[in-house]
PDB file of C-alpha atoms in Angstrom:
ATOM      1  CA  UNK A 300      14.628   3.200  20.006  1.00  0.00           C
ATOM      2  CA  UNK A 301      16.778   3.802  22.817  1.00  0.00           C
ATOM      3  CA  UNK A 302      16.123   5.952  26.188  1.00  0.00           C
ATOM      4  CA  UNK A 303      18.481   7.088  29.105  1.00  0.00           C
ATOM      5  CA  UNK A 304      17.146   6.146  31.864  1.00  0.00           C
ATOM      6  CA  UNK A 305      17.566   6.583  36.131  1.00  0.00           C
ATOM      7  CA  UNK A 306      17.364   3.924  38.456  1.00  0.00           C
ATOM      8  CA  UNK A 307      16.984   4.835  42.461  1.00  0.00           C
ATOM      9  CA  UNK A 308      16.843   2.193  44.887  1.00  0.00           C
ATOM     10  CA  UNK A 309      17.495   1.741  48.155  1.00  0.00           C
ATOM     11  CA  UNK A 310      18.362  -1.514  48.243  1.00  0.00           C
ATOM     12  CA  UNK A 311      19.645  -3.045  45.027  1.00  0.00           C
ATOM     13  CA  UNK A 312      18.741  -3.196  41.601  1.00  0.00           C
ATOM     14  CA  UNK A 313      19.202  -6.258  39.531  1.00  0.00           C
ATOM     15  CA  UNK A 314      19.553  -6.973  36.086  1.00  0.00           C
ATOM     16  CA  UNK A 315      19.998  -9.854  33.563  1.00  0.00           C
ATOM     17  CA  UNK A 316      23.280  -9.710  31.872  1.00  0.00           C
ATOM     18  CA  UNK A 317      24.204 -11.177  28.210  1.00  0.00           C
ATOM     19  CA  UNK A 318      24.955 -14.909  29.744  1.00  0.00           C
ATOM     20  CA  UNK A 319      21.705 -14.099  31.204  1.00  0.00           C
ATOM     21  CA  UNK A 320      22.713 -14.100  34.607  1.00  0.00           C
ATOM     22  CA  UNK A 321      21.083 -11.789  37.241  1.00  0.00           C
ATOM     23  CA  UNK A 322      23.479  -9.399  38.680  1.00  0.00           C
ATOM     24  CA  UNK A 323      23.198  -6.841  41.596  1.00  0.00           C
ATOM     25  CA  UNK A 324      24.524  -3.250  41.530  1.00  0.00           C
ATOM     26  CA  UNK A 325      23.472  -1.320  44.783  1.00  0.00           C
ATOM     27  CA  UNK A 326      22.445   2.314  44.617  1.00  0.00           C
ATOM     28  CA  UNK A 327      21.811   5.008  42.351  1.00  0.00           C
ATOM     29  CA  UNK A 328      22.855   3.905  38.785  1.00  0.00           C
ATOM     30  CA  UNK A 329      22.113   4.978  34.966  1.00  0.00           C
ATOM     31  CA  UNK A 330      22.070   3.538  31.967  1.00  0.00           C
ATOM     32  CA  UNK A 331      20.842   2.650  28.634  1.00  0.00           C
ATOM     33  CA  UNK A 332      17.558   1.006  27.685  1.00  0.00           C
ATOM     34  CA  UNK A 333      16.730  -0.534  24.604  1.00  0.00           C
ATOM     35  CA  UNK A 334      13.289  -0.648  23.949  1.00  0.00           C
ATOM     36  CA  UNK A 335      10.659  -1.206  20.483  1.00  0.00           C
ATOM     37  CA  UNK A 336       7.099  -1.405  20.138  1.00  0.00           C
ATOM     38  CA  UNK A 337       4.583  -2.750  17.654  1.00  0.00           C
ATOM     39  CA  UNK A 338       2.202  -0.799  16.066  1.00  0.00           C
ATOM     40  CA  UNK A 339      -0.027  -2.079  13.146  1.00  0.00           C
ATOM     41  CA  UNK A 340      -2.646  -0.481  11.702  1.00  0.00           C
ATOM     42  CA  UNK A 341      -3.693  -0.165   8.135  1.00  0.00           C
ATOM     43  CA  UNK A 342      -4.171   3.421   5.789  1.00  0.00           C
ATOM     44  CA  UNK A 343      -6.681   3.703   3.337  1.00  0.00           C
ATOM     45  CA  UNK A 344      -6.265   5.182   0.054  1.00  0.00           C
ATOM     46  CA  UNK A 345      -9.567   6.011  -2.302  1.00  0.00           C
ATOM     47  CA  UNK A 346      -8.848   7.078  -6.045  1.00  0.00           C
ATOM     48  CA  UNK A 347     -11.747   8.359  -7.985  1.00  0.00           C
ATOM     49  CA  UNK A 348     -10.969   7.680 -11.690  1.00  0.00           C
ATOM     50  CA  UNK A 349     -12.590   7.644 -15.330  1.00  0.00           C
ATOM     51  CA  UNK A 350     -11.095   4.774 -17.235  1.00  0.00           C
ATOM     52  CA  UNK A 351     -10.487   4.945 -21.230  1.00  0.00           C
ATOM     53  CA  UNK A 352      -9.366   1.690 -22.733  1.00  0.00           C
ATOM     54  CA  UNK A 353      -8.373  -0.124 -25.993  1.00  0.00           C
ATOM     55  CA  UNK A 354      -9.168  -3.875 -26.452  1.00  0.00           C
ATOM     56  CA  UNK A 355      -8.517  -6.583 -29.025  1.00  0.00           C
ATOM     57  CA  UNK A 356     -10.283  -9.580 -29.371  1.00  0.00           C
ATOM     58  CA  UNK A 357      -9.570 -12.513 -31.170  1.00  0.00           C
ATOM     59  CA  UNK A 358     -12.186 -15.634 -31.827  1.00  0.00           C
ATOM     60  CA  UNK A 359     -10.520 -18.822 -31.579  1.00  0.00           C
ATOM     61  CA  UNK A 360     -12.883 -21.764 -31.494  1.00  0.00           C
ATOM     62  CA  UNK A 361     -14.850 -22.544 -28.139  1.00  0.00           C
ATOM     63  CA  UNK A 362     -12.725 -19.494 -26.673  1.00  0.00           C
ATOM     64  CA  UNK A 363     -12.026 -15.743 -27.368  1.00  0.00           C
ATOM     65  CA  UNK A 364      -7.963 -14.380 -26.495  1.00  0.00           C
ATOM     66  CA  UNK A 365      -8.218 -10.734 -25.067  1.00  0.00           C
ATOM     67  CA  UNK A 366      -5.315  -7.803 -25.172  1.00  0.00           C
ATOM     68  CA  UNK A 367      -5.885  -4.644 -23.948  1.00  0.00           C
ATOM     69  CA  UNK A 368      -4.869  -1.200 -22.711  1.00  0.00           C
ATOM     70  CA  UNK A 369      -5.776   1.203 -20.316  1.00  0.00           C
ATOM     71  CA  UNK A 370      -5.390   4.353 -18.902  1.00  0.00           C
ATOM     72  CA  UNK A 371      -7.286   5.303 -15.793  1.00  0.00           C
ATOM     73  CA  UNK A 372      -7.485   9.441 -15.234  1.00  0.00           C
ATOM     74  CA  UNK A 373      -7.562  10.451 -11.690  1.00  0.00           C
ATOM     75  CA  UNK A 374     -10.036  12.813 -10.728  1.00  0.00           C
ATOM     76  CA  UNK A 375      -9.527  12.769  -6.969  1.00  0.00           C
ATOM     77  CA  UNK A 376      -7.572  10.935  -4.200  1.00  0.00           C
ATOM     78  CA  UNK A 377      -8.429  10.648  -0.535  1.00  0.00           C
ATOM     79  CA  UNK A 378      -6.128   9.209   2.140  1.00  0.00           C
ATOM     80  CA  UNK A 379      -6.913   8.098   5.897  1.00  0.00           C
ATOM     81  CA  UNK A 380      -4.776   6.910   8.232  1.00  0.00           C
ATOM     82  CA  UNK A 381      -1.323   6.940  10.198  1.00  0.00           C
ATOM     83  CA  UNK A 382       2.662   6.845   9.877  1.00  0.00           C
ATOM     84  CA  UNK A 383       5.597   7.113  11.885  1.00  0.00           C
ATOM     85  CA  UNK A 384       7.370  10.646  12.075  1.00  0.00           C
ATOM     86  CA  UNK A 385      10.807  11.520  12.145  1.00  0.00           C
ATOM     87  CA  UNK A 386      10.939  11.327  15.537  1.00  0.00           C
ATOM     88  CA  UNK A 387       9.112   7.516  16.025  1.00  0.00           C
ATOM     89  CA  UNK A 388       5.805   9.294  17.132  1.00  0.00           C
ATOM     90  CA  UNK A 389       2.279   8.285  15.552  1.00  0.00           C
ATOM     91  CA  UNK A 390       0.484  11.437  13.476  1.00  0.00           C
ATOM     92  CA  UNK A 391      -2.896  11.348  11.378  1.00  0.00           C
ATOM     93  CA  UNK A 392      -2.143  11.480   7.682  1.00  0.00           C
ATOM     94  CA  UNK A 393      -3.875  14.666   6.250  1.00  0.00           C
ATOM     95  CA  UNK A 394      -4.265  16.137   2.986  1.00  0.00           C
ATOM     96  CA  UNK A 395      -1.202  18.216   2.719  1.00  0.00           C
ATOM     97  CA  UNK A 396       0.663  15.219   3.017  1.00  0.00           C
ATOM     98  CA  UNK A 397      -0.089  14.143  -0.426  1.00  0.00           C
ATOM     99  CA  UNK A 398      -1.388  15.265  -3.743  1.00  0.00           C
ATOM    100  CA  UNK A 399      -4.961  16.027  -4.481  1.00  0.00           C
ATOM    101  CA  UNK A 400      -4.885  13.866  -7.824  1.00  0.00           C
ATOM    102  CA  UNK A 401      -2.411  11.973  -9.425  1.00  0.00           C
ATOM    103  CA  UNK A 402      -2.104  12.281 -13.253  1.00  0.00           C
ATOM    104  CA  UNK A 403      -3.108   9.152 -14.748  1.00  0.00           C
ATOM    105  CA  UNK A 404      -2.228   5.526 -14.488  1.00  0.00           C
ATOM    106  CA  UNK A 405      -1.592   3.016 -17.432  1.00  0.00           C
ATOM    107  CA  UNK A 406      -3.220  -0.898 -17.433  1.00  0.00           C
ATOM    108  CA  UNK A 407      -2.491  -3.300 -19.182  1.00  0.00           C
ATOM    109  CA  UNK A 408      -4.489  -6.876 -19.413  1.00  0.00           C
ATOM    110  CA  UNK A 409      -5.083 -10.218 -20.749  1.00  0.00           C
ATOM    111  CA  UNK A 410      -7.501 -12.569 -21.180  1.00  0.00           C
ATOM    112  CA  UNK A 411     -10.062 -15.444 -22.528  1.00  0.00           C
ATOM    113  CA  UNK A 412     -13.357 -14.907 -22.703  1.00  0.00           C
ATOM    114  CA  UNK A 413     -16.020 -17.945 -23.278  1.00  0.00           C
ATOM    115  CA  UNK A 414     -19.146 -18.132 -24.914  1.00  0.00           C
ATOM    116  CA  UNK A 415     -22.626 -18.672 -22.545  1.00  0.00           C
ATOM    117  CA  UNK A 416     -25.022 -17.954 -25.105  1.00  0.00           C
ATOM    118  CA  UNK A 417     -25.069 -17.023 -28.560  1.00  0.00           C
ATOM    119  CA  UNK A 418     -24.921 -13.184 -27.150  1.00  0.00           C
ATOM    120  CA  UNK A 419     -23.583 -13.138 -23.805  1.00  0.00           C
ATOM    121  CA  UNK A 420     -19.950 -13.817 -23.048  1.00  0.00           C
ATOM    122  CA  UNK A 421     -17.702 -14.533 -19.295  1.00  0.00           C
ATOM    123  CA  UNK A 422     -14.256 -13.277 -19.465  1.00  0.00           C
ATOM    124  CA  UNK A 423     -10.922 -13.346 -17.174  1.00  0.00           C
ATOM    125  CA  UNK A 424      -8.175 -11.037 -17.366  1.00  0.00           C
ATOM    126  CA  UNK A 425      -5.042 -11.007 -15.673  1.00  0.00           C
ATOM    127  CA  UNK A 426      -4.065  -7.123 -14.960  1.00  0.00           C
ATOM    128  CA  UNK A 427      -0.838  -4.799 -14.219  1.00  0.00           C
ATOM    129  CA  UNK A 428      -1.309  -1.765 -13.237  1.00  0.00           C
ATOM    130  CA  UNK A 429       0.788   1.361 -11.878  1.00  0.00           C
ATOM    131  CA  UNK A 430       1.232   4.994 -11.006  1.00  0.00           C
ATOM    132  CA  UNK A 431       2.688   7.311 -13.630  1.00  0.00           C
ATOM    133  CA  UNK A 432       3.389   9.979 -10.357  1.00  0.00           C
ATOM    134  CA  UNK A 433       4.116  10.008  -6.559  1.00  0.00           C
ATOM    135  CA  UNK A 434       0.911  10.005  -4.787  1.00  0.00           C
ATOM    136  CA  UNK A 435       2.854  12.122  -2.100  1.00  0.00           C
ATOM    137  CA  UNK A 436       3.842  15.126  -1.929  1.00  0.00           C
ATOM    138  CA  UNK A 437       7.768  14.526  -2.475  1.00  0.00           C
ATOM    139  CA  UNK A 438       8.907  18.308  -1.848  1.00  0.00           C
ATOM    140  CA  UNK A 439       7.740  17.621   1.337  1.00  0.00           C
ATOM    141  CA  UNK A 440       8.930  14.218   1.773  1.00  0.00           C
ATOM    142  CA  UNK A 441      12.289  12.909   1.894  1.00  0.00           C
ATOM    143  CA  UNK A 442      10.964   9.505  -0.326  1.00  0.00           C
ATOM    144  CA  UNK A 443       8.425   9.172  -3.161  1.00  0.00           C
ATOM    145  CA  UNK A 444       5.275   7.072  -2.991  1.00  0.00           C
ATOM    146  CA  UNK A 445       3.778   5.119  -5.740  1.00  0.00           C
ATOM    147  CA  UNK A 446       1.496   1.877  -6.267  1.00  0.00           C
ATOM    148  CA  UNK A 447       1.331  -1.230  -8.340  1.00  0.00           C
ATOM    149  CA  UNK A 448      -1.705  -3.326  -8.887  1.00  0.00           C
ATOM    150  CA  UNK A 449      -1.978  -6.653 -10.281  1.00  0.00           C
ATOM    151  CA  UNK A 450      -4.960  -8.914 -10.280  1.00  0.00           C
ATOM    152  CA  UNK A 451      -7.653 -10.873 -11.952  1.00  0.00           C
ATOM    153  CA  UNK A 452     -10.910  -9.180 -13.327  1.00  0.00           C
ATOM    154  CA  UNK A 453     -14.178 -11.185 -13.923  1.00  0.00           C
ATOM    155  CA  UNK A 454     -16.517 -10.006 -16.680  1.00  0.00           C
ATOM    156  CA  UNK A 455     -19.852 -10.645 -18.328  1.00  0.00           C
ATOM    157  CA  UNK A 456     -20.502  -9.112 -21.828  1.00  0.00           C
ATOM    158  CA  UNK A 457     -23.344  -9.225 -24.172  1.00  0.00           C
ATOM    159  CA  UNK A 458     -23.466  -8.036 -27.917  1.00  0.00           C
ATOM    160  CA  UNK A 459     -26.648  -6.067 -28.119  1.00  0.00           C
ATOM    161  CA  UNK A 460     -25.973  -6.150 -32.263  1.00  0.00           C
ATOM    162  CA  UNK A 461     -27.566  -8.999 -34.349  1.00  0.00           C
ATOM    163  CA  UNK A 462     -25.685 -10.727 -36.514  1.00  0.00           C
TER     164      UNK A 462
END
């Protein structure tokens, strides 16, 4: 970011140059200042979804192998937070900024699962997950704005049918 700015002294004013030696110009001068900040802070995004899935299991000895699918439907999105403007100034994120829902977004996993009774199972998938549509609004925007997950779920399942 860089800003004109006016120096008045009566005296001198003194400056470091690139060999970073101080220098003294008397009077009024002008020039250019380079200067940058840091700003940090961290949006939230909340996605309300209904998940429908597809999984295949497969028994192999003392362990089970997992595959599965998933799409997760997005009811509702909410967004709180901050970003940089065109012009380098902080504003609040609102609503209009970005879509009320966003489509749907597909999953896909793998896994084991082992045996801790002769009912009850603990699983671990690995996951990948993404956005099928901009969570932004892009008309409005000169970039679109989507998300990938990946991760590890933890599960517990028990077969409620006797065999």
């Amino acid at each position: 970011q860089k800003e004109t700015i006016q120096v008045r002294s009566d005296s001198a004013f003194f400056y470091t140059d690139q060999n970073q030696q101080k220098r003294y110009l008397p009077g009024e001068k002008s020039g250019t200042q380079i200067t940058s900040r840091q700003v940090r802070h961290y949006n939230t995004y909340t996605y309300y979804s209904i998940p429908i899935g597809l999984q295949y299991q497969v028994c192999r000895g003392k362990f089970d192998l997992k595959a599965g699918a998933s799409a997760f439907f997005n009811l509702q999105q909410r967004v709180e937070g901050r970003f940089l403007n065109q012009n380098q100034e902080i504003e609040e994120l609102t609503a209009q900024n970005f879509r009320g829902r966003i489509a749907w977004s597909p999953q896909l996993n793998l896994g084991l699962a082992f045996p801790i009774s002769t009912k009850s199972k603990v699983g671990l998938d690995l996951f990948y997950r993404w956005q099928s549509a901009p969570i932004n609004e892009s008309q409005q925007d000169d970039f679109e704005q989507r998300y990938r997950w990946y991760g590890a779920q933890l599960s517990v399942s028990r077969n409620l049918y006797s065999k």
